[in-house]
Short mmCIF file of C-alpha atoms in Angstrom, two decimals:
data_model
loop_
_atom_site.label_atom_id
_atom_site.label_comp_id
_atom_site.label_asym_id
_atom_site.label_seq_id
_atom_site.Cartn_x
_atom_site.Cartn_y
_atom_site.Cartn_z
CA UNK A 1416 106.85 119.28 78.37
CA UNK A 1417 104.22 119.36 81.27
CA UNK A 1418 101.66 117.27 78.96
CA UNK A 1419 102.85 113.21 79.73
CA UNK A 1420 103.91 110.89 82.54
CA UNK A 1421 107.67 110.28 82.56
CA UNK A 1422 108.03 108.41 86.33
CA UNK A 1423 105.75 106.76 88.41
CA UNK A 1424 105.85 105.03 91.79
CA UNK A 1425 103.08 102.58 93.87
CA UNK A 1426 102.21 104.02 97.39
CA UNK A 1427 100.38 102.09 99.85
CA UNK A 1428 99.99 103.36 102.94
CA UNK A 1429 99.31 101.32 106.25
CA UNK A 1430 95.30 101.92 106.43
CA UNK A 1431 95.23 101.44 102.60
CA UNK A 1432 96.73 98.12 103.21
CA UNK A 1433 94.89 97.20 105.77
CA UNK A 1434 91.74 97.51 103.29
CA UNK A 1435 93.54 95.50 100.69
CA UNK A 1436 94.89 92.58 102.64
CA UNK A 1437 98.46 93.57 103.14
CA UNK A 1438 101.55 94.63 101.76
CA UNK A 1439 102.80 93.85 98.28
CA UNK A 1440 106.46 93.16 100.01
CA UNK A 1441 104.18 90.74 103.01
CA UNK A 1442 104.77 87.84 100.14
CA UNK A 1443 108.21 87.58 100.74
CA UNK A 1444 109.12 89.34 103.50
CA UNK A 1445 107.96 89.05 107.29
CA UNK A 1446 107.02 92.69 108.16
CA UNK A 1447 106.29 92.43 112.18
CA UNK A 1448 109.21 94.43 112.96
CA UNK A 1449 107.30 97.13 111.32
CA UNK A 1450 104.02 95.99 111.43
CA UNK A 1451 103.79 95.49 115.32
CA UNK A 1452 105.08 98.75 115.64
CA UNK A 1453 102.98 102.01 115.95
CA UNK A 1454 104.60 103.59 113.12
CA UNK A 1455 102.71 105.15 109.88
CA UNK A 1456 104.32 103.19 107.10
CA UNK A 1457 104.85 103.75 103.54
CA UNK A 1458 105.48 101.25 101.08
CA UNK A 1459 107.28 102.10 97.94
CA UNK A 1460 106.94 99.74 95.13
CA UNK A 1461 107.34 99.23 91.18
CA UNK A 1462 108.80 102.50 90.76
CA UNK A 1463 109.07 103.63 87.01
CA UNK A 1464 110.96 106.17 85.14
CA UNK A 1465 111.18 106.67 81.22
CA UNK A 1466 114.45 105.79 79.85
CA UNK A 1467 114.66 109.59 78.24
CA UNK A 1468 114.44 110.92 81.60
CA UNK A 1469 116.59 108.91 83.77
CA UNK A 1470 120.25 110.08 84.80
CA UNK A 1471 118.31 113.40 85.38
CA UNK A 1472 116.48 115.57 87.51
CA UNK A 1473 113.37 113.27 87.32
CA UNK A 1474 114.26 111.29 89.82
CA UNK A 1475 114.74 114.00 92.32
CA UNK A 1476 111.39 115.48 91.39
CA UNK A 1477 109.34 112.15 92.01
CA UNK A 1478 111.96 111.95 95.23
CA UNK A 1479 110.92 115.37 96.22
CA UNK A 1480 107.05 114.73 95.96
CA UNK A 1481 107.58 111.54 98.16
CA UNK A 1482 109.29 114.01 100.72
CA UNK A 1483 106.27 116.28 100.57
CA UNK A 1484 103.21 113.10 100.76
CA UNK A 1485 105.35 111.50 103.39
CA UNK A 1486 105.56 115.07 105.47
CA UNK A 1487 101.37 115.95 104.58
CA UNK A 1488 101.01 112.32 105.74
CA UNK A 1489 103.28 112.21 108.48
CA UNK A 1490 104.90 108.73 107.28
CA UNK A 1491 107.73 107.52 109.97
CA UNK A 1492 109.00 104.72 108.17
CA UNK A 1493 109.27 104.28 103.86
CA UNK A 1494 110.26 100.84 102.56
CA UNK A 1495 109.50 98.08 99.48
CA UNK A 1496 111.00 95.55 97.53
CA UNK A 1497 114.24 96.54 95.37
CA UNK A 1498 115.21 93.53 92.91
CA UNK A 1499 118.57 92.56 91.58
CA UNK A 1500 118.36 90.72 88.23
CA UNK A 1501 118.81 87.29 88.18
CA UNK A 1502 117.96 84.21 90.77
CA UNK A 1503 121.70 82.97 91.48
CA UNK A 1504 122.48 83.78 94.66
CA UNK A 1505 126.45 82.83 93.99
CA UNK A 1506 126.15 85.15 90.99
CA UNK A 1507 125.34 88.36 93.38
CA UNK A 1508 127.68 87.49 95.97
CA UNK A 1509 129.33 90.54 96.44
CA UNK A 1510 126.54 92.69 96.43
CA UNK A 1511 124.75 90.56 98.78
CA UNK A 1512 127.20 90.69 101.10
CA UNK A 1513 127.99 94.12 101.07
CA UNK A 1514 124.51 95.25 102.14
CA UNK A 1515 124.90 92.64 104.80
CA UNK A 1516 128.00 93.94 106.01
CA UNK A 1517 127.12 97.11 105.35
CA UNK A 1518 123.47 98.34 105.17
CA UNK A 1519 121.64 95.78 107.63
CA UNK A 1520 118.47 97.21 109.17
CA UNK A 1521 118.91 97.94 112.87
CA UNK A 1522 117.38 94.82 114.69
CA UNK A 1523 114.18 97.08 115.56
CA UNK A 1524 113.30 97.59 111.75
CA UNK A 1525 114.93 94.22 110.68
CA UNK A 1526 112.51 92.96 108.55
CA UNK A 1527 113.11 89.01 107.68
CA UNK A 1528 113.29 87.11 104.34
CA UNK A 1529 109.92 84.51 104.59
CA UNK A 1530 111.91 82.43 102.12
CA UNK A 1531 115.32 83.02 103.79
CA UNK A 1532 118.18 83.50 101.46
CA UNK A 1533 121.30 84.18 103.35
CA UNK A 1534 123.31 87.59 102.24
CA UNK A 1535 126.48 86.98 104.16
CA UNK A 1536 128.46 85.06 101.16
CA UNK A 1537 131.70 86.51 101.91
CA UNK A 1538 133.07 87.84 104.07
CA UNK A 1539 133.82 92.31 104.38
CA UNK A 1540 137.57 92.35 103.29
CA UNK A 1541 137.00 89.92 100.47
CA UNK A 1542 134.75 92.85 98.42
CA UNK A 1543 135.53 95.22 96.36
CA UNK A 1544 133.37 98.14 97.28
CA UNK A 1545 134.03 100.52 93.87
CA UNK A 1546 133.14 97.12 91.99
CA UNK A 1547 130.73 96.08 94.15
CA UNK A 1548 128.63 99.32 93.83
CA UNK A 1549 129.35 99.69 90.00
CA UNK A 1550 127.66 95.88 90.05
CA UNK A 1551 124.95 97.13 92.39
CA UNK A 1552 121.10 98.55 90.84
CA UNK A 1553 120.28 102.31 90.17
CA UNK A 1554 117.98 102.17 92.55
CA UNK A 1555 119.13 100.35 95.00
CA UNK A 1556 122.46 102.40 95.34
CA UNK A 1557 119.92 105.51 95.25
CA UNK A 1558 118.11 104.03 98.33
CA UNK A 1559 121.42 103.17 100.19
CA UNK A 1560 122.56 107.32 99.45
CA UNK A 1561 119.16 108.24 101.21
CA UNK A 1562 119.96 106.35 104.34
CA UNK A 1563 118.06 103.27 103.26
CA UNK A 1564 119.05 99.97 104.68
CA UNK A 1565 118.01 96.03 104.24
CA UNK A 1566 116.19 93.70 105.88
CA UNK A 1567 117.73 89.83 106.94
CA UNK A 1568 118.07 87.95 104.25
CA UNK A 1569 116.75 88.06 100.45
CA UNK A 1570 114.20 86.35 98.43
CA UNK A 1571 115.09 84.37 95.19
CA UNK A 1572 111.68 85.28 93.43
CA UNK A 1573 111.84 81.86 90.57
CA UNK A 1574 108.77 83.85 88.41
CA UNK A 1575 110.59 86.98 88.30
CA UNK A 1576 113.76 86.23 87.51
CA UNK A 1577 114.73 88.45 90.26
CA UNK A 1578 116.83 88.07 94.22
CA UNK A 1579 115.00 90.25 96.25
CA UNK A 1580 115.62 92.89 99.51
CA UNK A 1581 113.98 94.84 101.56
CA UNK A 1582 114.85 97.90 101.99
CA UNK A 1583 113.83 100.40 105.11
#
């Protein structure tokens, strides 16, 4: 049915932010690395799909019209805030750490916690990567499939209920 909204996502595009005063992800996260940079950015942000429709091809359709606007636009770099549930570091140890270990942005699109929470809580041979990722969001394992890879640190957003990354 062709007649109703099933997914959603928030672009905001570097001249568009410009107008608006920034970023969404500017709040907690230090953007210069991108920012200073000549690049056309894209910034991805509360994404949306309808629980009937997720596990599906709906999430390769919205995937495939960001792949067409970021082509029409010619958009170099795509990034936003992912959240993992909860505001106990400790808690999200493993997961954490993994995308440290594994999935840190290289240093020239190393974006920076502004409210630094460190990620490397254990060390690489103490994780369990098949648990790890079972433990890890939809979304962000999505964005880690794509290529997609995290800024320093996270951000332990208190009104959320949420530890955030950013991911490039």
């Amino acid at each position: 049915d062709l007649d109703h909204v099933v997914g959603v996502y928030r672009l905001l595009q570097s001249k568009q932010a410009m107008q608006a005063g920034g970023f969404y992800s500017e709040a907690e996260f230090d953007l210069n690395p991108l920012t200073t940079r000549n690049l056309k950015l894209l910034e991805l942000g509360r994404s949306c799909l309808h629980p009937d429709y997720r596990g599906g091809a709906a999430m390769f359709h919205m995937w495939s019209g960001l792949t067409q606007f970021s082509a029409e636009h010619d958009i170099d770099v795509l990034f936003g805030v992912a959240s993992f549930h909860g505001t106990s570091p400790q808690d999200l140890r493993d997961e954490l750490s993994f995308l440290h270990h594994r999935h840190l942005a290289p240093e020239p699109l190393r974006v920076r916690s502004k409210q630094y929470q460190n990620m490397d809580l254990a060390g690489e041979v103490q994780i369990d990567r098949v648990l790890t990722m079972r433990k890890m969001p939809a979304l962000i394992k999505a964005y880690l499939r794509l290529g997609g890879v995290v800024g320093d640190g996270a951000f332990v957003d208190h009104a959320f209920n949420t530890t955030d990354v950013c991911l490039v």
